Coordinates of N, CA and C and ligand atoms in Angstrom, one line a residue:
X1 N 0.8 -1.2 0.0 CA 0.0 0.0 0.0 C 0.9 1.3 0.0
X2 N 2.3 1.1 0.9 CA 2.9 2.5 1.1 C 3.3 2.9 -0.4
X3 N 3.9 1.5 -1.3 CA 4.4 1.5 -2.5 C 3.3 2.6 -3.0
X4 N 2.6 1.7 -3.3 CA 1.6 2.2 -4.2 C 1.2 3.7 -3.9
X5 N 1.3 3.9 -3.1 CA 0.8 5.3 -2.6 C 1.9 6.6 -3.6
X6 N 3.1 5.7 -3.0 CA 3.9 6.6 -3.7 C 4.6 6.8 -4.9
X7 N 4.4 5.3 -6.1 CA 3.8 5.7 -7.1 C 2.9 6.9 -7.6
X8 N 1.6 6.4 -6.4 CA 0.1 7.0 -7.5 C 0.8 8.5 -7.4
X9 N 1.1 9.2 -6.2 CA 0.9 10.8 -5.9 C 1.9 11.1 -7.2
X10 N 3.2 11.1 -7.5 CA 3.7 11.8 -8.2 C 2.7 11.7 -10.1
X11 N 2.2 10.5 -10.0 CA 1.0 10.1 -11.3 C 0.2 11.2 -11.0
X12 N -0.3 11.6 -10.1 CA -1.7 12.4 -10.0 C -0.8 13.3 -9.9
X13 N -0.1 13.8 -9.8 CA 0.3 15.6 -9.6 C 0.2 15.4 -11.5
X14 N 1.2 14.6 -11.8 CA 1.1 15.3 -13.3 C 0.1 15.3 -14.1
X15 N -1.0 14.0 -13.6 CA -2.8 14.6 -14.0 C -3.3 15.8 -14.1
X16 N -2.7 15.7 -12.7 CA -3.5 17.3 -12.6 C -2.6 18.7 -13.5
X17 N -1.5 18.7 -13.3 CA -1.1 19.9 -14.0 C -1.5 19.8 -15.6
X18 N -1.9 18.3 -16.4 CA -2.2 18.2 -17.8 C -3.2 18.6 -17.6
X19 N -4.5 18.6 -16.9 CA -5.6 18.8 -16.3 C -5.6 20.5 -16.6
X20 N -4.9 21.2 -15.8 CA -4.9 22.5 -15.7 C -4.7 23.4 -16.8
X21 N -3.3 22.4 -17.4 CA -3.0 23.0 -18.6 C -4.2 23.5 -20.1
X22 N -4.7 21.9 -20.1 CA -5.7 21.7 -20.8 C -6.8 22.8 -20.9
X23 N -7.1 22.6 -19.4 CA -8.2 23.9 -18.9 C -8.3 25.1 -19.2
X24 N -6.9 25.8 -19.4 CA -6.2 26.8 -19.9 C -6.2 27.2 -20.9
X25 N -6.0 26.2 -21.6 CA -5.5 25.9 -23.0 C -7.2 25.9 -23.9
X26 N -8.1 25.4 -23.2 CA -9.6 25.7 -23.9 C -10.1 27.1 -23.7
X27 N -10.0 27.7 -22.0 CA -10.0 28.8 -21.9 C -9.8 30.0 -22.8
X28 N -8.3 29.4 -23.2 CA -8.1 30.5 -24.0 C -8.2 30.8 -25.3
X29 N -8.8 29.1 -26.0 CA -9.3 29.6 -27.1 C -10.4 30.1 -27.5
X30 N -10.6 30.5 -26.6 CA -12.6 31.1 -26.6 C -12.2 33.0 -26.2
X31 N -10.7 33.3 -25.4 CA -10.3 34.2 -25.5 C -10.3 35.5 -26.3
X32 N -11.5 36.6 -25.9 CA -11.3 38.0 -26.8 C -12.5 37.3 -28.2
X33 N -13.3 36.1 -28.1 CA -13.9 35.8 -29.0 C -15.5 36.7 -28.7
X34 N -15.6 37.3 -29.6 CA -17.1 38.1 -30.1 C -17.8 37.4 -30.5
X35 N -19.1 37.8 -30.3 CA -20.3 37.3 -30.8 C -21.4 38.3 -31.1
X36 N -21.7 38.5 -32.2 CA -23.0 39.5 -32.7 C -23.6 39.5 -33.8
X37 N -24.9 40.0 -34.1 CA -25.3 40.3 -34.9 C -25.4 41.0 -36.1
X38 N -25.7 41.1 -37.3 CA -26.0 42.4 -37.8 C -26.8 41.9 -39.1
X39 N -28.2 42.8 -39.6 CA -28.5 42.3 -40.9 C -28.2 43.2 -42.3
X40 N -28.0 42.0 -43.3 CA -27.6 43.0 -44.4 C -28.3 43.3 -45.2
X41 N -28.4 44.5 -46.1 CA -29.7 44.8 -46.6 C -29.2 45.1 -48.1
X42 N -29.5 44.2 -49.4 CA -29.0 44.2 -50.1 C -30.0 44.4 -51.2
X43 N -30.2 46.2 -51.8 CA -31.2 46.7 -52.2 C -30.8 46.4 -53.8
X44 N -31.1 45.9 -55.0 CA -30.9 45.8 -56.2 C -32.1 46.3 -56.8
X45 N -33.1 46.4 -56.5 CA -34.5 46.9 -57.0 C -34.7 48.5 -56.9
X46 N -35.6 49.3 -57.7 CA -35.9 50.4 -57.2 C -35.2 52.0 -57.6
X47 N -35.9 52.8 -57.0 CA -35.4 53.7 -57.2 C -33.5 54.1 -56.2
X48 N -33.4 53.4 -55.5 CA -32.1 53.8 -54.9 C -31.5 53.0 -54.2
X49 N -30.9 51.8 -55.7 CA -30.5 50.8 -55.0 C -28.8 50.5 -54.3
X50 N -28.8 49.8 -53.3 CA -26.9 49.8 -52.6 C -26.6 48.9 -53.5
X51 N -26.5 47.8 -54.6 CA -25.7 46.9 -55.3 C -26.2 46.9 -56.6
X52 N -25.6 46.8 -57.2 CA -25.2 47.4 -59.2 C -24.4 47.1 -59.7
X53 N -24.7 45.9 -60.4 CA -24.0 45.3 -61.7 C -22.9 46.1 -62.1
X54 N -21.6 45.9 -62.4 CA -20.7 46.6 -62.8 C -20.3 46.0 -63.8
X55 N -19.9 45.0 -63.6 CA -19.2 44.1 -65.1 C -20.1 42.8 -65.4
X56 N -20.0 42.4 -67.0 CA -20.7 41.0 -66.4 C -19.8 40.8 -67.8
X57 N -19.8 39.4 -68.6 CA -19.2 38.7 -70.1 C -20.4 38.6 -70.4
X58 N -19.7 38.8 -71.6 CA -20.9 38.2 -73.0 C -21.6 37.0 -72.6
X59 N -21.3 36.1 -71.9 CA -21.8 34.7 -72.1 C -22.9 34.6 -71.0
X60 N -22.8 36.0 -69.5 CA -23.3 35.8 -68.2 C -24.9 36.0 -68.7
X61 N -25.6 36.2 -69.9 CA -26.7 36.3 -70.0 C -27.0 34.9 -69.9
X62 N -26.5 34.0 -70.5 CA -26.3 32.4 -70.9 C -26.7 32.0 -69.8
X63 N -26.5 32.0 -68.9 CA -25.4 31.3 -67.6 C -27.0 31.2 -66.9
X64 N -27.1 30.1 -66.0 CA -28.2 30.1 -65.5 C -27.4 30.1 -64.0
X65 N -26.8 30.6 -63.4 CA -26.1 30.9 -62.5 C -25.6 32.5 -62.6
X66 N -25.4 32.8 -63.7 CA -24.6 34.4 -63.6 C -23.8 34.4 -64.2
X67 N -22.7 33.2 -64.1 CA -21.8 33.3 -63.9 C -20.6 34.5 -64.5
X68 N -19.7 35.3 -64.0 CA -18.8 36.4 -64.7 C -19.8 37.7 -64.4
X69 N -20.2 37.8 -63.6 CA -21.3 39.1 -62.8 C -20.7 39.4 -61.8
X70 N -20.5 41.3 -62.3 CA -19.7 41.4 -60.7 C -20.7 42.7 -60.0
X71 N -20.8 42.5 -59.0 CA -21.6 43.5 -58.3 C -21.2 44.2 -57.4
X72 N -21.1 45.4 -57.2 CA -20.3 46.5 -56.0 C -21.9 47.0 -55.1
X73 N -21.5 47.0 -53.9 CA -22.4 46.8 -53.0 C -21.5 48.5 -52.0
X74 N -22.5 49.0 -51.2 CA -22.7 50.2 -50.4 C -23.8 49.8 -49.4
X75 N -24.2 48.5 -49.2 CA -25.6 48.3 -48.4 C -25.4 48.1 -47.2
X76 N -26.3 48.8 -46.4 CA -27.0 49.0 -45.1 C -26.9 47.8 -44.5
X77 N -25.9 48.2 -43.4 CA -26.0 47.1 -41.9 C -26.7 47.9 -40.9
X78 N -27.4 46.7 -40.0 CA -28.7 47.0 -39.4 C -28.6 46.3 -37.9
X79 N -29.3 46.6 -36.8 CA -29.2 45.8 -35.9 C -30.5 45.0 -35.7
X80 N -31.6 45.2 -36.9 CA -32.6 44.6 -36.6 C -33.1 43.9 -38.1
X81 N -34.0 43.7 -37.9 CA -34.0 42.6 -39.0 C -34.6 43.2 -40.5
X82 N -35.6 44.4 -40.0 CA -36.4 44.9 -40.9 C -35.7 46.1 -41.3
X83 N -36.5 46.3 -42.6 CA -35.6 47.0 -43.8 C -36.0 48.4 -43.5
X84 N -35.0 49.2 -43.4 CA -35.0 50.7 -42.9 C -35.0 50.8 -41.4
X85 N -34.0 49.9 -40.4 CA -34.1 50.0 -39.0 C -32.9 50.6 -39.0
X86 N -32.4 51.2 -37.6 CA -31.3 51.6 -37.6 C -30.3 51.3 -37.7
X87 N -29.5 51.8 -38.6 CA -27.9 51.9 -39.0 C -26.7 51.4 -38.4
X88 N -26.0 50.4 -38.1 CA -25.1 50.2 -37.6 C -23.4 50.7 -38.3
X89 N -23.9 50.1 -39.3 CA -22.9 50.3 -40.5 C -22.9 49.9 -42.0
X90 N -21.9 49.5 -42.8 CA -22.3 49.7 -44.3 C -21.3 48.1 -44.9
X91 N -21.9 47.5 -45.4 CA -21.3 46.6 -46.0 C -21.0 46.7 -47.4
X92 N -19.2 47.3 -47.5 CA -18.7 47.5 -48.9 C -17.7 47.1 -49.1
X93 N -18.0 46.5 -51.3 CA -17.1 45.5 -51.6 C -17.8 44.9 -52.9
X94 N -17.5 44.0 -53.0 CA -18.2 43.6 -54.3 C -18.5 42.0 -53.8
X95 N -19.5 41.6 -54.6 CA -19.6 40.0 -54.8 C -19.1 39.8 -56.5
X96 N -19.1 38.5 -56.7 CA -18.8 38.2 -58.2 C -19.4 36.7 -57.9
X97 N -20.2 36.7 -59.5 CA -20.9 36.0 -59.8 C -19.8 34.5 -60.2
X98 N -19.1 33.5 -59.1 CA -18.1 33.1 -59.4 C -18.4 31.1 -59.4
X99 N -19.3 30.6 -59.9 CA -19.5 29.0 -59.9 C -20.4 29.2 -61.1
X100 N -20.0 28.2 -62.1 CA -20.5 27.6 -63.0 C -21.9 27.6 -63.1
X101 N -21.6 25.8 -61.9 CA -23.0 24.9 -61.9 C -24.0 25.5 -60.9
X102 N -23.4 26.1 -59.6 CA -25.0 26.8 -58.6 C -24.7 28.0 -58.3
X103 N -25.4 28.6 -58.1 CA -25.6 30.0 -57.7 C -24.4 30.2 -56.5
X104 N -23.5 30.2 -57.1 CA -22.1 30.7 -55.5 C -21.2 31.9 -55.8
X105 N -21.5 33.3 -55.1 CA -20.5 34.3 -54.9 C -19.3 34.3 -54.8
X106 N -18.4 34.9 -54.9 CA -17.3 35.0 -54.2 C -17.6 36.7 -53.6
X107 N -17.5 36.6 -51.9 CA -18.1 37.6 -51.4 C -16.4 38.6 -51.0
X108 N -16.2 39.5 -51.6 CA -15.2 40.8 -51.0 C -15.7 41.8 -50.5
X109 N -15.5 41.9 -48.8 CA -15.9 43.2 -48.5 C -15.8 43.4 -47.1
X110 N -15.8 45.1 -46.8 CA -15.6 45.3 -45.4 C -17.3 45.3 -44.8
X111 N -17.2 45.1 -43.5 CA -17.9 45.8 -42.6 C -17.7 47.0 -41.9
X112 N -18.4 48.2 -42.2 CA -17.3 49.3 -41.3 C -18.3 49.7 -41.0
X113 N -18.2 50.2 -39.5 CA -19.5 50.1 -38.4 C -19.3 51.8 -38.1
X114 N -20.2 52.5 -38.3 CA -20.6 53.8 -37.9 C -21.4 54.1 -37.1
X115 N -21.6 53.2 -36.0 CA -22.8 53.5 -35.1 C -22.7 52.4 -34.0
X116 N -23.3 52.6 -32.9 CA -22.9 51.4 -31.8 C -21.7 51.0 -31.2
X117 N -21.6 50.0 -30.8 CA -20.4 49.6 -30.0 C -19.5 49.5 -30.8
X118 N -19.5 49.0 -31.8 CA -18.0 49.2 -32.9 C -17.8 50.2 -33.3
X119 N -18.7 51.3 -33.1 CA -18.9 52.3 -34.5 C -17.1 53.1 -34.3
X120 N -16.8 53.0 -35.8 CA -14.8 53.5 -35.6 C -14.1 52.3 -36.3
X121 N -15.0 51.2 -35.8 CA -13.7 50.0 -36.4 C -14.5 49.2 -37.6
X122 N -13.6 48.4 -38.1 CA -14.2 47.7 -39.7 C -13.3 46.4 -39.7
X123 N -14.7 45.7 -40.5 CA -14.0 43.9 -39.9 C -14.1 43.4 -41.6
X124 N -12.6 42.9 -42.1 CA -13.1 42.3 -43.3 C -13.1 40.7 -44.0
X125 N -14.0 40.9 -44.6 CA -14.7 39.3 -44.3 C -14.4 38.9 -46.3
X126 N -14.4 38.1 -46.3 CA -14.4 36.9 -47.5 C -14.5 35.5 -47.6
X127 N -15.2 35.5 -48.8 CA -15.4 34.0 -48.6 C -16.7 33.3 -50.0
X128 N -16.8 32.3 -49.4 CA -17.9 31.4 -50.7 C -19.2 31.8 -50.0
X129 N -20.5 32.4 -51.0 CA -21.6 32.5 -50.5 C -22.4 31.7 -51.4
X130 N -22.6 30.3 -50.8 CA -23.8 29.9 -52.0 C -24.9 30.4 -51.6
X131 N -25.1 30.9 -51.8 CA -26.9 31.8 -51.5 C -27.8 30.9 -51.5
X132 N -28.5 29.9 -51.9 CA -29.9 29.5 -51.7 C -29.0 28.1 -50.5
X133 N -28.3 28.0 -50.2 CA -27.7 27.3 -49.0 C -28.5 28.0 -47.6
X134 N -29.2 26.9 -46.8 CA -29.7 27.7 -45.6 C -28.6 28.2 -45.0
X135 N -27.2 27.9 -44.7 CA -26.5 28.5 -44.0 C -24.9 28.8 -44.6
X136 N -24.4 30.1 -44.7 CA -23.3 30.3 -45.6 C -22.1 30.5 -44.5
X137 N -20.8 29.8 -44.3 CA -19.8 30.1 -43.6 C -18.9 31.1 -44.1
X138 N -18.2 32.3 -44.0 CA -17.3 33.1 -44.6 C -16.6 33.6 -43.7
X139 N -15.1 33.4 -44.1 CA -13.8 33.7 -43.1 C -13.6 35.3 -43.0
X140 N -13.5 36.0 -41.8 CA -13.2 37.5 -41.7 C -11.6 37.2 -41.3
X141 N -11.4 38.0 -42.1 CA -9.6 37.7 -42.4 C -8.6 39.1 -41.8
X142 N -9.5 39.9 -41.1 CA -8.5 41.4 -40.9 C -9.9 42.3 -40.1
X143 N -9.1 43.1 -40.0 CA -10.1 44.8 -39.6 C -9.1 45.3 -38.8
X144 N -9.8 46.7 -38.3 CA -9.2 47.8 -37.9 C -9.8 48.1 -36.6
X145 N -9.2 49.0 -36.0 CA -9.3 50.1 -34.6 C -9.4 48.6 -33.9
X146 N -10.8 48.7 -32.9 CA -10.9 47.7 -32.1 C -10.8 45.8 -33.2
X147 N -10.8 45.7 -33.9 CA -10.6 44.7 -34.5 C -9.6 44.6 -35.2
X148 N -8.7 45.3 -35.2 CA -7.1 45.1 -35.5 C -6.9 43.5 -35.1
X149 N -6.0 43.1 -36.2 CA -5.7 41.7 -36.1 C -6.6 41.0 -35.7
X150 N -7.5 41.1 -36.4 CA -9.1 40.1 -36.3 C -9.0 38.9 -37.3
X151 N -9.4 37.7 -36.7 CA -9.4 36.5 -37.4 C -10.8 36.1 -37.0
X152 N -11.9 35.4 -37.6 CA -12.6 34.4 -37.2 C -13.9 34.6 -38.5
X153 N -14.9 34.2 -38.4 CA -15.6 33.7 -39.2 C -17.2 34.5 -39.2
X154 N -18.4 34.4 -40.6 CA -19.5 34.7 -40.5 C -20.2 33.3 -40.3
X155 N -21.1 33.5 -40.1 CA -22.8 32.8 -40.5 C -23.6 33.6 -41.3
X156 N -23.7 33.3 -42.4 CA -25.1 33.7 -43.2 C -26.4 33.0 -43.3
X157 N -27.3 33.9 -43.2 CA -29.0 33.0 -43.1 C -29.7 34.0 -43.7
X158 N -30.1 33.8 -44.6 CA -31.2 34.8 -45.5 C -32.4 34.7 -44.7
X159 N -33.0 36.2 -44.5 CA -34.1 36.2 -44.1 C -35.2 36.8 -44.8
X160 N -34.9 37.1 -45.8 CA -35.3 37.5 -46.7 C -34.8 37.3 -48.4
X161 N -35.6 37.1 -49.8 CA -34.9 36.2 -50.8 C -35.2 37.9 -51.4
X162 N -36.4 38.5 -51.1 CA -36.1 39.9 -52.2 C -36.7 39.9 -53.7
X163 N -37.3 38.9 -53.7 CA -37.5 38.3 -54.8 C -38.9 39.1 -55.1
X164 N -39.8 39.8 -54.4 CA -40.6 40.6 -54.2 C -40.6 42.1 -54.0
X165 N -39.6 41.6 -52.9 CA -39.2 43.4 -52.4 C -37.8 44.0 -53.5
X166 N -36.6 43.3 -54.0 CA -36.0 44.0 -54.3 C -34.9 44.1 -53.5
X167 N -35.1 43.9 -52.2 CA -33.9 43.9 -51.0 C -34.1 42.7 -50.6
X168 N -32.7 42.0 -50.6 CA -32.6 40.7 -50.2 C -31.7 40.9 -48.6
X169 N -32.3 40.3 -47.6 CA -32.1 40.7 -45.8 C -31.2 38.9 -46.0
X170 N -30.1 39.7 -45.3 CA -29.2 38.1 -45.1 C -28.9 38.8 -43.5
X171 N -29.1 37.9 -42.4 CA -28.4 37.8 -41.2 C -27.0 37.2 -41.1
X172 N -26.2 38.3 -40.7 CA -24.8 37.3 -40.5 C -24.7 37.3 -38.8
X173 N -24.1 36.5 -38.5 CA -23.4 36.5 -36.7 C -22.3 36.3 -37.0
X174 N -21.4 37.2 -36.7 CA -20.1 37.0 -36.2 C -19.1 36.8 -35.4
X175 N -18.2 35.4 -35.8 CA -17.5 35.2 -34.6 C -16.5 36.0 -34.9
X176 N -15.7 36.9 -33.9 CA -14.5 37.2 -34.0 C -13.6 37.5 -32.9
X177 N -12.6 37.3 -33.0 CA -11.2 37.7 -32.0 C -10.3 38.3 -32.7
X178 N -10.0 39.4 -31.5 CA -8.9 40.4 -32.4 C -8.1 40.7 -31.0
Ligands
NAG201 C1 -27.8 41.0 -70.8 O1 -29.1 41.2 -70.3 C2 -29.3 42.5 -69.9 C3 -30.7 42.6 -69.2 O2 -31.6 41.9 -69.8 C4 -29.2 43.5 -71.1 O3 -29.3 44.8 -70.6 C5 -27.8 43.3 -71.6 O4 -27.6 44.1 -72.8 C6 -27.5 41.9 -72.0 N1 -26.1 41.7 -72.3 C7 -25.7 41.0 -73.4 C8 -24.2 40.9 -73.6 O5 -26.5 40.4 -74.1
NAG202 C1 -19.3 57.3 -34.4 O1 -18.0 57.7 -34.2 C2 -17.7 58.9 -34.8 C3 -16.2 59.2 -34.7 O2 -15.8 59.0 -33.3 C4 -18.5 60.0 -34.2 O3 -18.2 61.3 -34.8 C5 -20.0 59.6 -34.4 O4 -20.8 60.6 -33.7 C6 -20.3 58.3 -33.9 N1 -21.6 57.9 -34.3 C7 -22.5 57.4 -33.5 C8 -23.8 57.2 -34.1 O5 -22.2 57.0 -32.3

């Protein structure tokens, strides 16, 4: 029994410090991570729309996708879901009409927040948006002021298709650490 005793303790000390470490070590990857909302308001219809065709090829009429369509975007970030709520900031950049076979973007653009708790700093995000996908993942690769050296990721979820109104409402949540 004394054996054993004195085996086990120095076994359990180092449990526990892997133990600790570990604990630490998940701790901190959750470290300085954000979580929030914002909706995007993406007006192409109408008398005064934020996104407009800029370039497209001869062939994107063809294309039952788009494909070779590039779109430059100025559209309204929101903290609420409905169209004309208040202003958080502005999502600018372009999409491009960039997959063959389904309807998939390639999305470039900042978020730069002029209102609220970010308002000052700008988070910028890229990535694959297959649009009629219920949910679109896209990497935020950088930003500024308080998001300086920002790394982490969106969620997209259309809450609206626009297909009526002209403004297509996509919710993103963003994870980020900076
Ligand atoms: C493609 O379609 C648009 C809208 O219908 C039209 O304005 C444009 O001229 C067409 N472009 C080509 C290259 O056919
Ligand atoms: C956002 O920040 C700018 C610069 O500091 C400031 O002028 C502006 O009033 C702020 N806007 C809001 C809505 O807080």
């Amino acid at each position: 029994m004394v054996r054993a005793a004195a085996v086990a303790a120095p076994a359990l000390q180092l449990l526990l410090v892997l133990c600790a470490a570990a604990a630490a070590w998940a701790a901190d990857d959750n470290a300085g991570l954000t979580k929030f909302k914002v909706y995007f308001h993406d007006v192409f219809g109408g008398p005064n729309p934020t996104a407009i065709r800029v370039a497209q090829a001869a062939s994107t009429n063809g294309s039952s996708t788009s494909f070779g369509a590039v779109v430059a975007i100025d559209d309204p970030l929101t903290s609420e879901a409905a169209s004309g709520s208040a202003e958080v900031g502005r999502a600018q950049g372009s999409y491009t009409f960039a997959d063959q076979k389904t309807l998939g973007l390639l999305m470039n653009m900042n978020f730069v927040f002029t209102a609220g708790e970010h308002n000052g700093s700008s988070l910028a995000i890229m990535g694959r948006n297959e649009v009629l996908s219920s949910v679109r993942e896209m990497g935020i690769v950088g930003g500024t002021g308080k998001f300086r050296m920002a790394k982490g990721y969106v969620e997209a979820r259309t809450v609206d298709s626009g297909a009526k109104s002209g403004e297509t409402i996509v919710e993103y949540t963003l994870f980020v650490k900076a």
